[in-house]
Amino acid sequence: MSTVHEILGKLSLEGDHSLPPSAYATVKAYANFDADRDAAAIETAIKTKGVDELTIINILTNRSNEQRQDIAFAYQRRTKKELPAALKAALSGHLEAVILGLLKTPAQYDASELKAAMKGLGTDEDTLIEIICSRTNQELCEINKVYREMYKTELEKDIVSDTSGDFRKLMVSLAKGKRSEDTSVIDYELIDIDARDLYDAGVKRKGTDVPKWINIMTERSIPHLQKVFERYKSYSPYDMLESIKKEVKGDLEVAFINLVQCIQNKQLYFADRLYDSMKVRWTKEGLVS
């Protein structure tokens, strides 16, 4: 358990999301990087009696995702073996899961986590929500591509088969990665219209026009929505997060809250997720973001 916490302590909140799925979790590129030297050191660590786990941790947690891919390639060239397979045989438990996660590209990690979340009976909604709600258009496009390559099926198809109702509609809309990215012009009129529409569709009326919320929150650009949520407070006695808690429940409530938090401040969202995950016992590796 302590080695897993040591790994997390070495990872800074700042770039891509190689472990675990997070748009901001990675380490900076190592300045004196030598893939062959690192591959040789990892090979020696694996062969050491009892396995030299600290060497493996120190190398992989201090390299960027791209550098870790280079190490894996150098290891395969050096030993004629795949590095993930070698580490899987040498390690176990949470440490194995974390280290193997580090060796995946961000899209591979996200795709595998999404598949696991929808595999078998029941659905791990927390993982589904965290990944789908927090990724950019470009990241979602790559996730869809990798998911298709890895599992020979469409991500959207699996989401549809494993979810239902308005929660399904929200997840599918986000997974398409079609959010507007035009930030060249601030449309104050549309900001006001969207803010009023969010209020009219929720707090102002009896019941909630969820499709209206979904359309606005999945189609508008992030900078636009940040301004919409500020403008929203001039119409509603509650802010957007408070309104969500009053209007919807269950997985849909959790999804909307995660989405709004990501829109407002994605760095803070992941920092909070990491902090919360460190306060609980490790019951599943995929919870940390």
JSON list of C-alpha atoms in Angstrom, two decimals, residues 77-281:
[
{"chain": "A", "resi": 77, "resn": "ARG", "atom": "CA", "xyz": [14.34, -4.30, -28.51]},
{"chain": "A", "resi": 78, "resn": "ARG", "atom": "CA", "xyz": [16.82, -5.26, -25.78]},
{"chain": "A", "resi": 79, "resn": "THR", "atom": "CA", "xyz": [15.10, -8.34, -24.33]},
{"chain": "A", "resi": 80, "resn": "LYS", "atom": "CA", "xyz": [12.70, -9.43, -27.09]},
{"chain": "A", "resi": 81, "resn": "LYS", "atom": "CA", "xyz": [9.98, -9.24, -24.43]},
{"chain": "A", "resi": 82, "resn": "GLU", "atom": "CA", "xyz": [7.15, -6.78, -23.89]},
{"chain": "A", "resi": 83, "resn": "LEU", "atom": "CA", "xyz": [7.77, -4.57, -20.87]},
{"chain": "A", "resi": 84, "resn": "PRO", "atom": "CA", "xyz": [4.14, -4.66, -19.62]},
{"chain": "A", "resi": 85, "resn": "ALA", "atom": "CA", "xyz": [4.20, -8.48, -19.65]},
{"chain": "A", "resi": 86, "resn": "ALA", "atom": "CA", "xyz": [7.53, -8.56, -17.82]},
{"chain": "A", "resi": 87, "resn": "LEU", "atom": "CA", "xyz": [6.32, -6.15, -15.14]},
{"chain": "A", "resi": 88, "resn": "LYS", "atom": "CA", "xyz": [3.02, -7.98, -14.78]},
{"chain": "A", "resi": 89, "resn": "ALA", "atom": "CA", "xyz": [4.94, -11.18, -14.02]},
{"chain": "A", "resi": 90, "resn": "ALA", "atom": "CA", "xyz": [7.27, -9.42, -11.57]},
{"chain": "A", "resi": 91, "resn": "LEU", "atom": "CA", "xyz": [4.78, -7.29, -9.63]},
{"chain": "A", "resi": 92, "resn": "SER", "atom": "CA", "xyz": [1.41, -7.84, -7.96]},
{"chain": "A", "resi": 93, "resn": "GLY", "atom": "CA", "xyz": [-1.56, -6.11, -6.40]},
{"chain": "A", "resi": 94, "resn": "HIS", "atom": "CA", "xyz": [-2.08, -2.36, -6.50]},
{"chain": "A", "resi": 95, "resn": "LEU", "atom": "CA", "xyz": [1.54, -1.69, -7.44]},
{"chain": "A", "resi": 96, "resn": "GLU", "atom": "CA", "xyz": [1.19, -3.88, -10.52]},
{"chain": "A", "resi": 97, "resn": "ALA", "atom": "CA", "xyz": [-1.98, -2.06, -11.57]},
{"chain": "A", "resi": 98, "resn": "VAL", "atom": "CA", "xyz": [-0.43, 1.38, -11.11]},
{"chain": "A", "resi": 99, "resn": "ILE", "atom": "CA", "xyz": [2.81, 0.56, -12.93]},
{"chain": "A", "resi": 100, "resn": "LEU", "atom": "CA", "xyz": [0.98, -1.06, -15.85]},
{"chain": "A", "resi": 101, "resn": "GLY", "atom": "CA", "xyz": [-1.24, 2.01, -16.02]},
{"chain": "A", "resi": 102, "resn": "LEU", "atom": "CA", "xyz": [1.85, 4.20, -16.34]},
{"chain": "A", "resi": 103, "resn": "LEU", "atom": "CA", "xyz": [2.93, 2.29, -19.44]},
{"chain": "A", "resi": 104, "resn": "LYS", "atom": "CA", "xyz": [-0.28, 2.99, -21.34]},
{"chain": "A", "resi": 105, "resn": "THR", "atom": "CA", "xyz": [-0.86, 6.09, -23.40]},
{"chain": "A", "resi": 106, "resn": "PRO", "atom": "CA", "xyz": [-3.56, 8.38, -21.94]},
{"chain": "A", "resi": 107, "resn": "ALA", "atom": "CA", "xyz": [-6.08, 7.20, -24.55]},
{"chain": "A", "resi": 108, "resn": "GLN", "atom": "CA", "xyz": [-5.23, 3.53, -23.95]},
{"chain": "A", "resi": 109, "resn": "TYR", "atom": "CA", "xyz": [-5.67, 3.97, -20.22]},
{"chain": "A", "resi": 110, "resn": "ASP", "atom": "CA", "xyz": [-8.98, 5.76, -20.61]},
{"chain": "A", "resi": 111, "resn": "ALA", "atom": "CA", "xyz": [-10.26, 3.20, -23.11]},
{"chain": "A", "resi": 112, "resn": "SER", "atom": "CA", "xyz": [-9.34, 0.27, -20.86]},
{"chain": "A", "resi": 113, "resn": "GLU", "atom": "CA", "xyz": [-10.91, 1.95, -17.82]},
{"chain": "A", "resi": 114, "resn": "LEU", "atom": "CA", "xyz": [-14.11, 2.67, -19.73]},
{"chain": "A", "resi": 115, "resn": "LYS", "atom": "CA", "xyz": [-14.31, -0.92, -20.95]},
{"chain": "A", "resi": 116, "resn": "ALA", "atom": "CA", "xyz": [-13.75, -2.25, -17.43]},
{"chain": "A", "resi": 117, "resn": "ALA", "atom": "CA", "xyz": [-16.41, 0.13, -16.10]},
{"chain": "A", "resi": 118, "resn": "MET", "atom": "CA", "xyz": [-18.99, -1.35, -18.47]},
{"chain": "A", "resi": 119, "resn": "LYS", "atom": "CA", "xyz": [-17.89, -4.99, -18.34]},
{"chain": "A", "resi": 120, "resn": "GLY", "atom": "CA", "xyz": [-20.13, -7.66, -16.85]},
{"chain": "A", "resi": 121, "resn": "LEU", "atom": "CA", "xyz": [-23.07, -7.04, -14.55]},
{"chain": "A", "resi": 122, "resn": "GLY", "atom": "CA", "xyz": [-23.56, -3.46, -13.46]},
{"chain": "A", "resi": 123, "resn": "THR", "atom": "CA", "xyz": [-21.69, -0.34, -14.47]},
{"chain": "A", "resi": 124, "resn": "ASP", "atom": "CA", "xyz": [-18.99, 1.62, -12.64]},
{"chain": "A", "resi": 125, "resn": "GLU", "atom": "CA", "xyz": [-20.67, 4.97, -13.11]},
{"chain": "A", "resi": 126, "resn": "ASP", "atom": "CA", "xyz": [-17.98, 6.89, -11.19]},
{"chain": "A", "resi": 127, "resn": "THR", "atom": "CA", "xyz": [-15.28, 5.92, -13.69]},
{"chain": "A", "resi": 128, "resn": "LEU", "atom": "CA", "xyz": [-17.56, 6.51, -16.65]},
{"chain": "A", "resi": 129, "resn": "ILE", "atom": "CA", "xyz": [-18.55, 9.95, -15.36]},
{"chain": "A", "resi": 130, "resn": "GLU", "atom": "CA", "xyz": [-15.02, 11.05, -14.47]},
{"chain": "A", "resi": 131, "resn": "ILE", "atom": "CA", "xyz": [-13.50, 10.19, -17.84]},
{"chain": "A", "resi": 132, "resn": "ILE", "atom": "CA", "xyz": [-16.35, 11.25, -20.13]},
{"chain": "A", "resi": 133, "resn": "CYS", "atom": "CA", "xyz": [-17.01, 14.52, -18.29]},
{"chain": "A", "resi": 134, "resn": "SER", "atom": "CA", "xyz": [-13.41, 15.68, -18.07]},
{"chain": "A", "resi": 135, "resn": "ARG", "atom": "CA", "xyz": [-11.89, 15.03, -21.50]},
{"chain": "A", "resi": 136, "resn": "THR", "atom": "CA", "xyz": [-11.45, 17.52, -24.34]},
{"chain": "A", "resi": 137, "resn": "ASN", "atom": "CA", "xyz": [-12.76, 17.02, -27.87]},
{"chain": "A", "resi": 138, "resn": "GLN", "atom": "CA", "xyz": [-9.33, 15.92, -29.04]},
{"chain": "A", "resi": 139, "resn": "GLU", "atom": "CA", "xyz": [-8.92, 13.49, -26.16]},
{"chain": "A", "resi": 140, "resn": "LEU", "atom": "CA", "xyz": [-12.39, 12.01, -26.71]},
{"chain": "A", "resi": 141, "resn": "CYS", "atom": "CA", "xyz": [-11.69, 11.60, -30.41]},
{"chain": "A", "resi": 142, "resn": "GLU", "atom": "CA", "xyz": [-8.51, 9.66, -29.60]},
{"chain": "A", "resi": 143, "resn": "ILE", "atom": "CA", "xyz": [-10.29, 7.60, -26.93]},
{"chain": "A", "resi": 144, "resn": "ASN", "atom": "CA", "xyz": [-13.02, 6.63, -29.41]},
{"chain": "A", "resi": 145, "resn": "LYS", "atom": "CA", "xyz": [-10.36, 5.64, -31.96]},
{"chain": "A", "resi": 146, "resn": "VAL", "atom": "CA", "xyz": [-8.32, 3.57, -29.51]},
{"chain": "A", "resi": 147, "resn": "TYR", "atom": "CA", "xyz": [-11.45, 1.98, -28.00]},
{"chain": "A", "resi": 148, "resn": "ARG", "atom": "CA", "xyz": [-12.49, 0.87, -31.48]},
{"chain": "A", "resi": 149, "resn": "GLU", "atom": "CA", "xyz": [-9.02, -0.56, -32.16]},
{"chain": "A", "resi": 150, "resn": "MET", "atom": "CA", "xyz": [-8.75, -2.36, -28.83]},
{"chain": "A", "resi": 151, "resn": "TYR", "atom": "CA", "xyz": [-12.26, -3.81, -28.52]},
{"chain": "A", "resi": 152, "resn": "LYS", "atom": "CA", "xyz": [-13.59, -3.93, -32.10]},
{"chain": "A", "resi": 153, "resn": "THR", "atom": "CA", "xyz": [-16.71, -2.03, -31.12]},
{"chain": "A", "resi": 154, "resn": "GLU", "atom": "CA", "xyz": [-17.83, 1.57, -30.68]},
{"chain": "A", "resi": 155, "resn": "LEU", "atom": "CA", "xyz": [-17.62, 3.31, -27.32]},
{"chain": "A", "resi": 156, "resn": "GLU", "atom": "CA", "xyz": [-21.02, 4.90, -27.91]},
{"chain": "A", "resi": 157, "resn": "LYS", "atom": "CA", "xyz": [-22.58, 1.49, -28.52]},
{"chain": "A", "resi": 158, "resn": "ASP", "atom": "CA", "xyz": [-21.31, 0.17, -25.19]},
{"chain": "A", "resi": 159, "resn": "ILE", "atom": "CA", "xyz": [-22.46, 3.30, -23.35]},
{"chain": "A", "resi": 160, "resn": "VAL", "atom": "CA", "xyz": [-25.94, 2.94, -24.83]},
{"chain": "A", "resi": 161, "resn": "SER", "atom": "CA", "xyz": [-26.17, -0.72, -23.82]},
{"chain": "A", "resi": 162, "resn": "ASP", "atom": "CA", "xyz": [-24.95, -0.13, -20.25]},
{"chain": "A", "resi": 163, "resn": "THR", "atom": "CA", "xyz": [-26.79, 3.08, -19.29]},
{"chain": "A", "resi": 164, "resn": "SER", "atom": "CA", "xyz": [-30.31, 4.45, -19.52]},
{"chain": "A", "resi": 165, "resn": "GLY", "atom": "CA", "xyz": [-32.50, 7.54, -19.48]},
{"chain": "A", "resi": 166, "resn": "ASP", "atom": "CA", "xyz": [-31.15, 11.07, -19.28]},
{"chain": "A", "resi": 167, "resn": "PHE", "atom": "CA", "xyz": [-27.86, 9.80, -17.85]},
{"chain": "A", "resi": 168, "resn": "ARG", "atom": "CA", "xyz": [-27.34, 7.84, -21.07]},
{"chain": "A", "resi": 169, "resn": "LYS", "atom": "CA", "xyz": [-28.18, 10.91, -23.17]},
{"chain": "A", "resi": 170, "resn": "LEU", "atom": "CA", "xyz": [-25.65, 13.02, -21.28]},
{"chain": "A", "resi": 171, "resn": "MET", "atom": "CA", "xyz": [-22.87, 10.43, -21.53]},
{"chain": "A", "resi": 172, "resn": "VAL", "atom": "CA", "xyz": [-23.47, 9.81, -25.24]},
{"chain": "A", "resi": 173, "resn": "SER", "atom": "CA", "xyz": [-23.58, 13.53, -26.02]},
{"chain": "A", "resi": 174, "resn": "LEU", "atom": "CA", "xyz": [-20.29, 14.14, -24.21]},
{"chain": "A", "resi": 175, "resn": "ALA", "atom": "CA", "xyz": [-18.57, 11.06, -25.64]},
{"chain": "A", "resi": 176, "resn": "LYS", "atom": "CA", "xyz": [-19.10, 12.32, -29.17]},
{"chain": "A", "resi": 177, "resn": "GLY", "atom": "CA", "xyz": [-16.62, 15.12, -28.47]},
{"chain": "A", "resi": 178, "resn": "LYS", "atom": "CA", "xyz": [-18.52, 17.68, -30.53]},
{"chain": "A", "resi": 179, "resn": "ARG", "atom": "CA", "xyz": [-18.36, 20.61, -28.12]},
{"chain": "A", "resi": 180, "resn": "SER", "atom": "CA", "xyz": [-17.86, 24.02, -29.77]},
{"chain": "A", "resi": 181, "resn": "GLU", "atom": "CA", "xyz": [-14.27, 25.21, -29.57]},
{"chain": "A", "resi": 182, "resn": "ASP", "atom": "CA", "xyz": [-14.79, 28.65, -31.08]},
{"chain": "A", "resi": 183, "resn": "THR", "atom": "CA", "xyz": [-13.47, 31.07, -28.47]},
{"chain": "A", "resi": 184, "resn": "SER", "atom": "CA", "xyz": [-12.57, 33.93, -30.80]},
{"chain": "A", "resi": 185, "resn": "VAL", "atom": "CA", "xyz": [-15.66, 36.01, -30.02]},
{"chain": "A", "resi": 186, "resn": "ILE", "atom": "CA", "xyz": [-17.49, 36.53, -26.73]},
{"chain": "A", "resi": 187, "resn": "ASP", "atom": "CA", "xyz": [-21.20, 36.40, -27.53]},
{"chain": "A", "resi": 188, "resn": "TYR", "atom": "CA", "xyz": [-22.76, 38.23, -24.59]},
{"chain": "A", "resi": 189, "resn": "GLU", "atom": "CA", "xyz": [-26.25, 37.87, -25.99]},
{"chain": "A", "resi": 190, "resn": "LEU", "atom": "CA", "xyz": [-25.92, 34.08, -26.22]},
{"chain": "A", "resi": 191, "resn": "ILE", "atom": "CA", "xyz": [-24.38, 33.96, -22.75]},
{"chain": "A", "resi": 192, "resn": "ASP", "atom": "CA", "xyz": [-27.46, 35.69, -21.37]},
{"chain": "A", "resi": 193, "resn": "ILE", "atom": "CA", "xyz": [-29.83, 33.48, -23.38]},
{"chain": "A", "resi": 194, "resn": "ASP", "atom": "CA", "xyz": [-28.13, 30.28, -22.20]},
{"chain": "A", "resi": 195, "resn": "ALA", "atom": "CA", "xyz": [-28.08, 31.42, -18.58]},
{"chain": "A", "resi": 196, "resn": "ARG", "atom": "CA", "xyz": [-31.78, 32.25, -18.70]},
{"chain": "A", "resi": 197, "resn": "ASP", "atom": "CA", "xyz": [-32.56, 28.97, -20.49]},
{"chain": "A", "resi": 198, "resn": "LEU", "atom": "CA", "xyz": [-30.74, 26.96, -17.82]},
{"chain": "A", "resi": 199, "resn": "TYR", "atom": "CA", "xyz": [-32.77, 28.75, -15.16]},
{"chain": "A", "resi": 200, "resn": "ASP", "atom": "CA", "xyz": [-36.06, 28.43, -17.02]},
{"chain": "A", "resi": 201, "resn": "ALA", "atom": "CA", "xyz": [-35.41, 24.71, -17.62]},
{"chain": "A", "resi": 202, "resn": "GLY", "atom": "CA", "xyz": [-34.70, 24.00, -13.97]},
{"chain": "A", "resi": 203, "resn": "VAL", "atom": "CA", "xyz": [-35.17, 26.05, -10.83]},
{"chain": "A", "resi": 204, "resn": "LYS", "atom": "CA", "xyz": [-37.85, 28.33, -12.27]},
{"chain": "A", "resi": 205, "resn": "ARG", "atom": "CA", "xyz": [-40.24, 25.55, -13.25]},
{"chain": "A", "resi": 206, "resn": "LYS", "atom": "CA", "xyz": [-41.76, 22.44, -11.73]},
{"chain": "A", "resi": 207, "resn": "GLY", "atom": "CA", "xyz": [-39.71, 19.52, -12.96]},
{"chain": "A", "resi": 208, "resn": "THR", "atom": "CA", "xyz": [-36.55, 19.83, -15.03]},
{"chain": "A", "resi": 209, "resn": "ASP", "atom": "CA", "xyz": [-36.08, 20.10, -18.77]},
{"chain": "A", "resi": 210, "resn": "VAL", "atom": "CA", "xyz": [-32.99, 17.89, -18.69]},
{"chain": "A", "resi": 211, "resn": "PRO", "atom": "CA", "xyz": [-32.52, 17.77, -22.50]},
{"chain": "A", "resi": 212, "resn": "LYS", "atom": "CA", "xyz": [-32.17, 21.58, -22.46]},
{"chain": "A", "resi": 213, "resn": "TRP", "atom": "CA", "xyz": [-29.46, 21.34, -19.81]},
{"chain": "A", "resi": 214, "resn": "ILE", "atom": "CA", "xyz": [-27.71, 18.60, -21.79]},
{"chain": "A", "resi": 215, "resn": "ASN", "atom": "CA", "xyz": [-27.78, 20.57, -25.03]},
{"chain": "A", "resi": 216, "resn": "ILE", "atom": "CA", "xyz": [-26.27, 23.69, -23.51]},
{"chain": "A", "resi": 217, "resn": "MET", "atom": "CA", "xyz": [-23.66, 21.97, -21.33]},
{"chain": "A", "resi": 218, "resn": "THR", "atom": "CA", "xyz": [-22.41, 19.57, -24.02]},
{"chain": "A", "resi": 219, "resn": "GLU", "atom": "CA", "xyz": [-22.46, 21.87, -27.06]},
{"chain": "A", "resi": 220, "resn": "ARG", "atom": "CA", "xyz": [-21.12, 25.23, -25.87]},
{"chain": "A", "resi": 221, "resn": "SER", "atom": "CA", "xyz": [-17.41, 25.97, -25.48]},
{"chain": "A", "resi": 222, "resn": "ILE", "atom": "CA", "xyz": [-15.78, 25.85, -22.04]},
{"chain": "A", "resi": 223, "resn": "PRO", "atom": "CA", "xyz": [-15.00, 29.61, -21.86]},
{"chain": "A", "resi": 224, "resn": "HIS", "atom": "CA", "xyz": [-18.57, 30.37, -22.93]},
{"chain": "A", "resi": 225, "resn": "LEU", "atom": "CA", "xyz": [-20.05, 28.10, -20.24]},
{"chain": "A", "resi": 226, "resn": "GLN", "atom": "CA", "xyz": [-17.83, 29.61, -17.56]},
{"chain": "A", "resi": 227, "resn": "LYS", "atom": "CA", "xyz": [-19.41, 32.98, -18.33]},
{"chain": "A", "resi": 228, "resn": "VAL", "atom": "CA", "xyz": [-22.88, 31.41, -18.56]},
{"chain": "A", "resi": 229, "resn": "PHE", "atom": "CA", "xyz": [-22.57, 29.99, -15.04]},
{"chain": "A", "resi": 230, "resn": "GLU", "atom": "CA", "xyz": [-21.59, 33.41, -13.72]},
{"chain": "A", "resi": 231, "resn": "ARG", "atom": "CA", "xyz": [-24.50, 35.07, -15.52]},
{"chain": "A", "resi": 232, "resn": "TYR", "atom": "CA", "xyz": [-26.82, 32.31, -14.26]},
{"chain": "A", "resi": 233, "resn": "LYS", "atom": "CA", "xyz": [-26.46, 33.64, -10.71]},
{"chain": "A", "resi": 234, "resn": "SER", "atom": "CA", "xyz": [-28.16, 36.88, -11.76]},
{"chain": "A", "resi": 235, "resn": "TYR", "atom": "CA", "xyz": [-31.33, 34.90, -12.55]},
{"chain": "A", "resi": 236, "resn": "SER", "atom": "CA", "xyz": [-31.28, 32.11, -9.99]},
{"chain": "A", "resi": 237, "resn": "PRO", "atom": "CA", "xyz": [-31.08, 32.32, -6.18]},
{"chain": "A", "resi": 238, "resn": "TYR", "atom": "CA", "xyz": [-28.74, 29.31, -6.42]},
{"chain": "A", "resi": 239, "resn": "ASP", "atom": "CA", "xyz": [-25.52, 28.79, -8.34]},
{"chain": "A", "resi": 240, "resn": "MET", "atom": "CA", "xyz": [-25.35, 26.05, -10.97]},
{"chain": "A", "resi": 241, "resn": "LEU", "atom": "CA", "xyz": [-24.03, 23.36, -8.63]},
{"chain": "A", "resi": 242, "resn": "GLU", "atom": "CA", "xyz": [-26.71, 24.10, -6.04]},
{"chain": "A", "resi": 243, "resn": "SER", "atom": "CA", "xyz": [-29.37, 24.05, -8.75]},
{"chain": "A", "resi": 244, "resn": "ILE", "atom": "CA", "xyz": [-28.22, 20.63, -9.96]},
{"chain": "A", "resi": 245, "resn": "LYS", "atom": "CA", "xyz": [-28.49, 19.21, -6.44]},
{"chain": "A", "resi": 246, "resn": "LYS", "atom": "CA", "xyz": [-32.05, 20.54, -6.16]},
{"chain": "A", "resi": 247, "resn": "GLU", "atom": "CA", "xyz": [-33.23, 19.45, -9.60]},
{"chain": "A", "resi": 248, "resn": "VAL", "atom": "CA", "xyz": [-31.79, 15.99, -10.35]},
{"chain": "A", "resi": 249, "resn": "LYS", "atom": "CA", "xyz": [-30.70, 12.94, -8.35]},
{"chain": "A", "resi": 250, "resn": "GLY", "atom": "CA", "xyz": [-28.65, 9.78, -8.69]},
{"chain": "A", "resi": 251, "resn": "ASP", "atom": "CA", "xyz": [-26.06, 9.22, -11.41]},
{"chain": "A", "resi": 252, "resn": "LEU", "atom": "CA", "xyz": [-27.39, 12.16, -13.42]},
{"chain": "A", "resi": 253, "resn": "GLU", "atom": "CA", "xyz": [-26.79, 14.52, -10.49]},
{"chain": "A", "resi": 254, "resn": "VAL", "atom": "CA", "xyz": [-23.25, 13.20, -10.02]},
{"chain": "A", "resi": 255, "resn": "ALA", "atom": "CA", "xyz": [-22.54, 13.52, -13.74]},
{"chain": "A", "resi": 256, "resn": "PHE", "atom": "CA", "xyz": [-23.79, 17.11, -14.00]},
{"chain": "A", "resi": 257, "resn": "ILE", "atom": "CA", "xyz": [-21.84, 18.10, -10.88]},
{"chain": "A", "resi": 258, "resn": "ASN", "atom": "CA", "xyz": [-18.63, 16.56, -12.23]},
{"chain": "A", "resi": 259, "resn": "LEU", "atom": "CA", "xyz": [-19.19, 18.22, -15.59]},
{"chain": "A", "resi": 260, "resn": "VAL", "atom": "CA", "xyz": [-19.78, 21.68, -14.12]},
{"chain": "A", "resi": 261, "resn": "GLN", "atom": "CA", "xyz": [-16.79, 21.37, -11.80]},
{"chain": "A", "resi": 262, "resn": "CYS", "atom": "CA", "xyz": [-14.57, 20.44, -14.76]},
{"chain": "A", "resi": 263, "resn": "ILE", "atom": "CA", "xyz": [-15.90, 23.37, -16.77]},
{"chain": "A", "resi": 264, "resn": "GLN", "atom": "CA", "xyz": [-15.31, 25.81, -13.92]},
{"chain": "A", "resi": 265, "resn": "ASN", "atom": "CA", "xyz": [-11.78, 24.68, -13.03]},
{"chain": "A", "resi": 266, "resn": "LYS", "atom": "CA", "xyz": [-10.42, 21.37, -14.28]},
{"chain": "A", "resi": 267, "resn": "GLN", "atom": "CA", "xyz": [-7.14, 21.60, -12.37]},
{"chain": "A", "resi": 268, "resn": "LEU", "atom": "CA", "xyz": [-8.98, 22.09, -9.08]},
{"chain": "A", "resi": 269, "resn": "TYR", "atom": "CA", "xyz": [-11.38, 19.27, -9.97]},
{"chain": "A", "resi": 270, "resn": "PHE", "atom": "CA", "xyz": [-8.55, 16.76, -10.33]},
{"chain": "A", "resi": 271, "resn": "ALA", "atom": "CA", "xyz": [-6.69, 18.08, -7.29]},
{"chain": "A", "resi": 272, "resn": "ASP", "atom": "CA", "xyz": [-9.84, 17.52, -5.23]},
{"chain": "A", "resi": 273, "resn": "ARG", "atom": "CA", "xyz": [-10.30, 14.03, -6.68]},
{"chain": "A", "resi": 274, "resn": "LEU", "atom": "CA", "xyz": [-6.72, 13.11, -5.82]},
{"chain": "A", "resi": 275, "resn": "TYR", "atom": "CA", "xyz": [-7.05, 14.51, -2.30]},
{"chain": "A", "resi": 276, "resn": "ASP", "atom": "CA", "xyz": [-10.30, 12.65, -1.69]},
{"chain": "A", "resi": 277, "resn": "SER", "atom": "CA", "xyz": [-8.86, 9.39, -3.01]},
{"chain": "A", "resi": 278, "resn": "MET", "atom": "CA", "xyz": [-5.93, 9.61, -0.61]},
{"chain": "A", "resi": 279, "resn": "LYS", "atom": "CA", "xyz": [-8.34, 9.78, 2.35]},
{"chain": "A", "resi": 280, "resn": "VAL", "atom": "CA", "xyz": [-9.98, 6.44, 1.62]},
{"chain": "A", "resi": 281, "resn": "ARG", "atom": "CA", "xyz": [-8.62, 2.91, 1.57]}
]
